[in-house]
Short mmCIF file of C-alpha atoms and ligand atoms in Angstrom, two decimals:
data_model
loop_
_atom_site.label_atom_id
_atom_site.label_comp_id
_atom_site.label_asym_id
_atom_site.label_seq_id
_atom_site.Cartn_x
_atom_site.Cartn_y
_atom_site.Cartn_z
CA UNK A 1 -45.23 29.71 18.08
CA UNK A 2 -43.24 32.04 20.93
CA UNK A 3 -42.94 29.61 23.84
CA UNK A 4 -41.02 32.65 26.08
CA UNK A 5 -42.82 34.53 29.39
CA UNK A 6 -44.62 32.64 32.14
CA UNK A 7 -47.22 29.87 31.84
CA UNK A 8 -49.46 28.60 34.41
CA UNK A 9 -49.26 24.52 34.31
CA UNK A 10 -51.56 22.23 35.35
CA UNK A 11 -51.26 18.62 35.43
CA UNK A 12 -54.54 16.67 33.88
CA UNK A 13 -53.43 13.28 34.69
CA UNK A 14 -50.45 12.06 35.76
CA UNK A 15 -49.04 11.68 32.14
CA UNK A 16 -50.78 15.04 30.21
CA UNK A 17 -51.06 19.05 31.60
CA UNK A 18 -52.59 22.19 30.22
CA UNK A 19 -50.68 25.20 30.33
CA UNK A 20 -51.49 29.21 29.76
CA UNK A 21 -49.36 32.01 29.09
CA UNK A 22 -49.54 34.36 31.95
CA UNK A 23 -49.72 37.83 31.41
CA UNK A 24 -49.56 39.32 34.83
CA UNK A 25 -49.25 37.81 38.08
CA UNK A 26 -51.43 39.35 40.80
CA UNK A 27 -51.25 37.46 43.84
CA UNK A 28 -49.20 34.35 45.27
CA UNK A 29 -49.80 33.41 48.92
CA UNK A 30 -49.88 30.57 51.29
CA UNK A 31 -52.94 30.19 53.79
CA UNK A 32 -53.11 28.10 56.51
CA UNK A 33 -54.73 25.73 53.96
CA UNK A 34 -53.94 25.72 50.95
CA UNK A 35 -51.64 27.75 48.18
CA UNK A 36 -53.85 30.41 46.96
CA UNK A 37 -52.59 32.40 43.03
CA UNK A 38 -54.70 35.02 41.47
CA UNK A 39 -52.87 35.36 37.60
CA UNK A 40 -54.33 37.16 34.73
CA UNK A 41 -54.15 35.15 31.26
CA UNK A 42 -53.94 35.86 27.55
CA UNK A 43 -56.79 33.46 26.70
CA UNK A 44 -59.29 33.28 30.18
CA UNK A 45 -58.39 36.81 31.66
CA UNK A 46 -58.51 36.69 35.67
CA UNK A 47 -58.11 33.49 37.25
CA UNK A 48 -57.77 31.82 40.47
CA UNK A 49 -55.90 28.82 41.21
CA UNK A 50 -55.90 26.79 44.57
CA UNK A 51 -53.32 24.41 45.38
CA UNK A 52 -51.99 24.17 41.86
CA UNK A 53 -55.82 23.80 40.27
CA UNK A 54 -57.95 26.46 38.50
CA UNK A 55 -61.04 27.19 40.30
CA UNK A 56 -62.84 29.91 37.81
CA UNK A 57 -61.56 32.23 35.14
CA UNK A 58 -63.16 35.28 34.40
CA UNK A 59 -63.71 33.98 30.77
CA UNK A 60 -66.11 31.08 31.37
CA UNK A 61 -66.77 30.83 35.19
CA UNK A 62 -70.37 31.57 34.58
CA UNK A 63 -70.71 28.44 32.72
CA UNK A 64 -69.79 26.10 35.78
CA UNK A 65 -71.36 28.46 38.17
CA UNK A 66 -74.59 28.52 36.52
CA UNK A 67 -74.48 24.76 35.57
CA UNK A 68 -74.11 24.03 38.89
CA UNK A 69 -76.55 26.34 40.82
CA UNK A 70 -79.38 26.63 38.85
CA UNK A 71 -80.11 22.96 37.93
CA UNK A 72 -81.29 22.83 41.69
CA UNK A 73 -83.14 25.95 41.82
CA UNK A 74 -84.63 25.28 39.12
CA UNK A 75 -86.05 21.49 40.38
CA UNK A 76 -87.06 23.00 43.64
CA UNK A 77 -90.83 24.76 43.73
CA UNK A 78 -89.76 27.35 46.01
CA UNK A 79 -85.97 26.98 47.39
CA UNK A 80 -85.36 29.43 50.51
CA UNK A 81 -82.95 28.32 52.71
CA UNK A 82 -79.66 27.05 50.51
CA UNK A 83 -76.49 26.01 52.21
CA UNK A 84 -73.14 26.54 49.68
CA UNK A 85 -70.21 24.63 51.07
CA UNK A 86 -66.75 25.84 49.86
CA UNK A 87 -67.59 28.36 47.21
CA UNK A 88 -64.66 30.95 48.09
CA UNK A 89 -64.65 33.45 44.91
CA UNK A 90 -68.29 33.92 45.72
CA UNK A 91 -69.96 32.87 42.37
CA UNK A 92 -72.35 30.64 43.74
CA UNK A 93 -73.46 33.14 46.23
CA UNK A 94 -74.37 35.52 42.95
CA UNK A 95 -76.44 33.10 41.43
CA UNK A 96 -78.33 31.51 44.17
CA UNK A 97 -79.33 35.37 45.35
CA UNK A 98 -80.94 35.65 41.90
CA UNK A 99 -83.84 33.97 43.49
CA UNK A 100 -86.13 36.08 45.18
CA UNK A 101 -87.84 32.83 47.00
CA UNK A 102 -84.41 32.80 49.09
CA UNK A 103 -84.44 33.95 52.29
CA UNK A 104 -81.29 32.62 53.65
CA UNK A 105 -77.54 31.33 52.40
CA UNK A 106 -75.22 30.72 54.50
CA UNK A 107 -72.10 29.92 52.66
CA UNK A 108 -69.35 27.67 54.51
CA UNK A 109 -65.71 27.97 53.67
CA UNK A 110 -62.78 26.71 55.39
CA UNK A 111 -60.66 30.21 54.21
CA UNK A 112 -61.55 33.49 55.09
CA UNK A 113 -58.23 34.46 53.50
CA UNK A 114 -59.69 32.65 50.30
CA UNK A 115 -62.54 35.36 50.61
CA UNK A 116 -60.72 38.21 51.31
CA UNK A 117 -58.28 37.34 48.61
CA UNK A 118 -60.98 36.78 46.12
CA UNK A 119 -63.21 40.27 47.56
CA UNK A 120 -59.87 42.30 46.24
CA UNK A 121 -59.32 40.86 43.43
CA UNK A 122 -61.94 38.87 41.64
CA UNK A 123 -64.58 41.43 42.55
CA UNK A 124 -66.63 40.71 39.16
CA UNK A 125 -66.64 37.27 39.99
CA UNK A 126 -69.13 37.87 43.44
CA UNK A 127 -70.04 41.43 42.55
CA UNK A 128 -71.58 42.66 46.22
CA UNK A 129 -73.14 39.01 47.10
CA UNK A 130 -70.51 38.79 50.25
CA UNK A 131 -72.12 42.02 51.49
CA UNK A 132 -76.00 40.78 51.01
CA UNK A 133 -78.24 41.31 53.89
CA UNK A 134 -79.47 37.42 53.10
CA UNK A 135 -76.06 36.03 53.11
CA UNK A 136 -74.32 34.56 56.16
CA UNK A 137 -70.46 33.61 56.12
CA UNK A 138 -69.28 31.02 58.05
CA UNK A 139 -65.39 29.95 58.14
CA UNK A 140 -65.60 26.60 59.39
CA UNK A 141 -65.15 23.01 57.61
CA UNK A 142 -68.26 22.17 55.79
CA UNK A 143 -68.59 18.32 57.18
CA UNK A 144 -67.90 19.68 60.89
CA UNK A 145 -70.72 22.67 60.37
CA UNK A 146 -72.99 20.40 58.89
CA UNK A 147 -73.08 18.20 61.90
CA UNK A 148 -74.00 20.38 64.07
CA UNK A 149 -77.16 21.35 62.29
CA UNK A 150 -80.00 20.63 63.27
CA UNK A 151 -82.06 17.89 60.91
CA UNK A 152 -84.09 19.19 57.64
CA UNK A 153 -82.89 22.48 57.69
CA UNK A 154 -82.20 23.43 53.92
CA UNK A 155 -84.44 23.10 50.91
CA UNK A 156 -80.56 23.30 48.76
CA UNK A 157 -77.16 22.16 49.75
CA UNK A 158 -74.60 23.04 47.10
CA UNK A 159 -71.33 21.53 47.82
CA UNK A 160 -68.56 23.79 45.81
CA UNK A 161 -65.27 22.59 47.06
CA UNK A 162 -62.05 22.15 46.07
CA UNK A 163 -61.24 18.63 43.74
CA UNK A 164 -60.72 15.65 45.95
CA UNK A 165 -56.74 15.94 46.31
CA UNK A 166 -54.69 13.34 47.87
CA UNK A 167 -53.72 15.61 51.46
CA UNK A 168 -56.45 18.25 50.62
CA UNK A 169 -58.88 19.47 52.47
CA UNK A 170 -61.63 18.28 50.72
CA UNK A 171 -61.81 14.60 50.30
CA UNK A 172 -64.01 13.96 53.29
CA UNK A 173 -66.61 15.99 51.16
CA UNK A 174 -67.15 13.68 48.37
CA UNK A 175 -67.72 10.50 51.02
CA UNK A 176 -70.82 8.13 51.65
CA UNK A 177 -70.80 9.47 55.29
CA UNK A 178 -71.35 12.66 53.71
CA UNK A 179 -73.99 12.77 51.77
CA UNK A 180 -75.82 10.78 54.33
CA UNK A 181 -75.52 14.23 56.56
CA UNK A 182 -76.54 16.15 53.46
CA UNK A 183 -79.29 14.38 53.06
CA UNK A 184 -80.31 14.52 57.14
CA UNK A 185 -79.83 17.82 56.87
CA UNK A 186 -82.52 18.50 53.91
CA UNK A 187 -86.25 18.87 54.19
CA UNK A 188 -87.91 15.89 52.92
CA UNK A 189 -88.37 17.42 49.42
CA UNK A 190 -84.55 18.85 49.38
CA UNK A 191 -81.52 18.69 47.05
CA UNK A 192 -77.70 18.85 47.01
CA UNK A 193 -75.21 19.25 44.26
CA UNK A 194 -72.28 18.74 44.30
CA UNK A 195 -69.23 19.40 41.49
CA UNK A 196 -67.80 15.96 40.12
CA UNK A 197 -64.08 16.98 38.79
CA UNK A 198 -63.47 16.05 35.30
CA UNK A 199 -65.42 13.75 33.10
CA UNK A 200 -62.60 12.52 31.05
CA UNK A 201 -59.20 13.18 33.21
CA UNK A 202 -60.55 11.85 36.25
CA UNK A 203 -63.51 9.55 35.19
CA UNK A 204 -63.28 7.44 37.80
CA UNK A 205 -63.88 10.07 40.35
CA UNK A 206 -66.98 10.98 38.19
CA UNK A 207 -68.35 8.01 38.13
CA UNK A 208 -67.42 6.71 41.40
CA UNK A 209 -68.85 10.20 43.45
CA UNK A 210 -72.42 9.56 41.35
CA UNK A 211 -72.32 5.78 42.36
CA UNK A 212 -72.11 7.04 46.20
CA UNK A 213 -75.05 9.52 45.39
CA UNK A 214 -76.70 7.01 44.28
CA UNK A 215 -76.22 4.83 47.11
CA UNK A 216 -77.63 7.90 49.36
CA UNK A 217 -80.69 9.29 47.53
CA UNK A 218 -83.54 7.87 46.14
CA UNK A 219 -83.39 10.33 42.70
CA UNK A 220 -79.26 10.75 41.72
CA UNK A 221 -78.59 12.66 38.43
CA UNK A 222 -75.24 12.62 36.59
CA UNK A 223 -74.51 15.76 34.59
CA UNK A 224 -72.15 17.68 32.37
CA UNK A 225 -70.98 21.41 31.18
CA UNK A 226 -68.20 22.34 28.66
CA UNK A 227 -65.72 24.40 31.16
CA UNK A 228 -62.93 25.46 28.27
CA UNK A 229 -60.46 26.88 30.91
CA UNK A 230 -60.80 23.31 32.84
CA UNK A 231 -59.48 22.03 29.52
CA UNK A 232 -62.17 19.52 29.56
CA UNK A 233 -66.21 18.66 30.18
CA UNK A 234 -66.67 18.89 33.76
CA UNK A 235 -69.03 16.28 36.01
CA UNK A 236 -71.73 17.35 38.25
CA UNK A 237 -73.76 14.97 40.44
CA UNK A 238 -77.42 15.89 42.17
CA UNK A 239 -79.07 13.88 44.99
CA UNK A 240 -82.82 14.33 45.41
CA UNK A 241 -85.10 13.53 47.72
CA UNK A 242 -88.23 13.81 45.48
CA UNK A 243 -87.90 16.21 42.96
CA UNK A 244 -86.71 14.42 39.66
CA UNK A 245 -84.44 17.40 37.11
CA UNK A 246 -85.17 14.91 34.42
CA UNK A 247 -88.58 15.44 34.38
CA UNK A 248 -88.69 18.96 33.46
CA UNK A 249 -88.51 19.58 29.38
CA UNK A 250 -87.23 22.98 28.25
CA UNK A 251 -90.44 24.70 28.32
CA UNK A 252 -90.54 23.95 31.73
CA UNK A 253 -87.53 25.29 32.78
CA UNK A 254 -87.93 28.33 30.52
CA UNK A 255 -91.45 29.18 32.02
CA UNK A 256 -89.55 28.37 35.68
CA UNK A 257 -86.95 30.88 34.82
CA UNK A 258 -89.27 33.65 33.26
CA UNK A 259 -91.63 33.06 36.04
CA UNK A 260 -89.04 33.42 39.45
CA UNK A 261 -87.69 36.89 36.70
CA UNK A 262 -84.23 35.15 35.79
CA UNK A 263 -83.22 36.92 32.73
CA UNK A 264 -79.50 38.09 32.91
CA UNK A 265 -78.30 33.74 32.42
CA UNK A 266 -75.70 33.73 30.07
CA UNK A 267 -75.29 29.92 29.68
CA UNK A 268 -78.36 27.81 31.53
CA UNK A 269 -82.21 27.82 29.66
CA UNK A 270 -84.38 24.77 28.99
CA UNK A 271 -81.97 23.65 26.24
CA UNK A 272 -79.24 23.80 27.68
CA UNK A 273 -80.51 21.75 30.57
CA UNK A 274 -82.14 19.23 28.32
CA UNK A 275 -78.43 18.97 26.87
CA UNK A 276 -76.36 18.72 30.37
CA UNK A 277 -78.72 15.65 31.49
CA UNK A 278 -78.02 13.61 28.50
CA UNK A 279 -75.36 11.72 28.37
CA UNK A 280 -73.45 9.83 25.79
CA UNK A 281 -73.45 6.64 25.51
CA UNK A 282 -69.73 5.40 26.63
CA UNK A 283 -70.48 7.72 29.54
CA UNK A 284 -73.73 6.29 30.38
CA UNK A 285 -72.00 3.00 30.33
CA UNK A 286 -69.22 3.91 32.71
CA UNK A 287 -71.81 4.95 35.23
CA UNK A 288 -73.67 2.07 34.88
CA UNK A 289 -70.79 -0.64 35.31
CA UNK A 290 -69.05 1.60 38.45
CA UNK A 291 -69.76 -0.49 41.43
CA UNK A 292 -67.23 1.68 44.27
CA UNK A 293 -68.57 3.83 46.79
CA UNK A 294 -66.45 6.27 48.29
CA UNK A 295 -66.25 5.57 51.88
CA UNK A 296 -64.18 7.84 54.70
CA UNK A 297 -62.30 4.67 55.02
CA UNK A 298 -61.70 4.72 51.06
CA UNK A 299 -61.75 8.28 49.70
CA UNK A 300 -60.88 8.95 45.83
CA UNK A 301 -58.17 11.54 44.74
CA UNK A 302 -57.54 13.29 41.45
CA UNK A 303 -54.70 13.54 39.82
CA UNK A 304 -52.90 16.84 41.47
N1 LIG B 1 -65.16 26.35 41.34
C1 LIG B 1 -64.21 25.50 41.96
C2 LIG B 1 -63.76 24.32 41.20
O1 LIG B 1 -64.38 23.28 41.24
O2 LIG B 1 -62.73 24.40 40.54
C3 LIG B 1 -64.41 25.31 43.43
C4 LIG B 1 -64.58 26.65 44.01
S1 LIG B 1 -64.22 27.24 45.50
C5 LIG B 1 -62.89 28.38 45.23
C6 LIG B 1 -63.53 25.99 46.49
C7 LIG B 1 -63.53 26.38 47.96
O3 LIG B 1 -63.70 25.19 48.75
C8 LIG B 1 -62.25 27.04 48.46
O4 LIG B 1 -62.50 28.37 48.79
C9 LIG B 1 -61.85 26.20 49.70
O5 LIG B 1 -61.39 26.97 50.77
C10 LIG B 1 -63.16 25.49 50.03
N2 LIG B 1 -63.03 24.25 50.79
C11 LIG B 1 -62.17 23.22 50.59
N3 LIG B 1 -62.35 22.26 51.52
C12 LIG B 1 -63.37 22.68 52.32
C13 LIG B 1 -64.01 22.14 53.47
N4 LIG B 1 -63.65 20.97 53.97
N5 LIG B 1 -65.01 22.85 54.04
C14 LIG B 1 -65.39 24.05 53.54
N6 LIG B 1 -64.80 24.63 52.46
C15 LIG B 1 -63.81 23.96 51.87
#
């Protein structure tokens, strides 16, 4: 094995990292913040990386961007208004505007330079979403935006954000405080999503950001996708008014899909949501016996 050149590192826990050789190195910046590197890699092609953690690679950021977004659609009837929070390379944008029910998305991120940045250089990542005529961008903090909202104003409220870092700027999105402003800000039959971090490097911010979903909305659903470039399975948690994701079987969700004309999915069907909803047992268990919420007062961090 040749060990020369220049890897990308990234710490799993605080004991264990995953590292890629880097084949070219396209961008390194600072923002106001956060460190922002776009790098091109032997084994995931494009990626970017945000404050020392990989956000998508070009390989296999369809699987957490579909996993994530179209669970949600997918439960709702007839989503049209959809709020993304964070969501910088624009990913999420491109899959919610597959919908033709959508009317509106306005997509909040604390970094315009994070857009701009990603608009140059990850273009296949949002192809022209940033530029559709039902897209609104607003650079604001999500929490801050969100309060000034007024009540039951989204059918969807995808929270894409950074992981909960120790010092970032997204722990105050993972909090009981809130989802208790998502969920004031959703029509009665709404849902949110948000992503989870890592299912088995930082379980206990898994578990312990479904517990405080839990403690929020009357239907909370624990999930999981495969994300090979996150060198793990990666957790996703949805709060529900009403509308119950475990209730549809994969005909369901095929006949959904074929029926709002989603064809070009390269990872989500009714399998494959069948499959992310069940969970294994040790997992199941972990859930079950978490008894934290994650309070303002009390956020959680990963491992950075
Ligand atoms: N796919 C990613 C992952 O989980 O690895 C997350 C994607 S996206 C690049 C994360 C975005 O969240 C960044 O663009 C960042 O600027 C934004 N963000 C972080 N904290 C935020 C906040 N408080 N309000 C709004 N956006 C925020």
């Amino acid at each position: 094995m040749k060990l020369g050149g220049v890897w990308y590192r990234e710490a799993l826990t605080e004991t264990a990292f995953f590292s890629y050789k880097i084949k070219k190195l396209i961008y390194v910046g600072e923002t106001r913040y956060q460190k922002v590197e776009v790098v091109d890699t032997y084994d995931y092609g494009k990626c970017l990386i945000l404050d020392g953690k990989l956000q998508s690679s070009a390989k296999d950021e369809w699987v957490y961007h579909e996993a994530l977004v179209h669970p949600l659609m997918v439960t709702h009837p007839n989503p049209r208004n959809i709020l993304v929070i964070g969501g910088g390379e624009g990913a999420v944008l491109r899959e919610v505007l597959k919908y033709d029910s959508v009317v509106s998305v306005v997509m909040v991120d604390l970094d315009r330079e994070v857009i701009e940045i990603s608009k140059k250089y990850l273009g296949e990542f949002c192809k022209n979403s940033f530029s559709n005529g039902k897209v609104k961008l607003v650079f604001s903090d999500g929490r801050k935006f969100l309060e000034k909202q007024p009540k039951e104003s989204f059918d969807g409220i995808i929270v894409d954000a950074t992981d909960p870092l120790e010092g970032g700027p997204s722990t105050l999105l993972y909090t009981k405080e809130f989802y208790s402003l998502v969920r004031s800000r959703l029509r009665k039959d709404g849902l949110m999503v948000t992503q989870a971090t890592s299912i088995y490097h930082s379980p206990q911010c898994f578990s312990r950001i479904y517990k405080t979903v839990e403690a929020v909305f009357p239907v909370a659903r624990a999930f999981k996708a495969d994300v090979p470039a996150y060198s793990s399975a990666w957790g996703f948690v949805l709060g529900s008014k009403k509308y119950d994701p475990l209730k549809l079987n994969p005909k369901d969700v095929d006949r959904m899909l074929k029926e709002r004309k989603i064809r070009n999915l390269k990872f989500y069907d009714g399998l494959t949501h069948q499959t992310m909803f069940i969970l294994p047992k040790n997992l199941r268990k972990m859930l079950q016996k978490e008894k934290e919420i994650v309070k303002d007062s009390k956020p959680v961090f990963m491992a950075s």
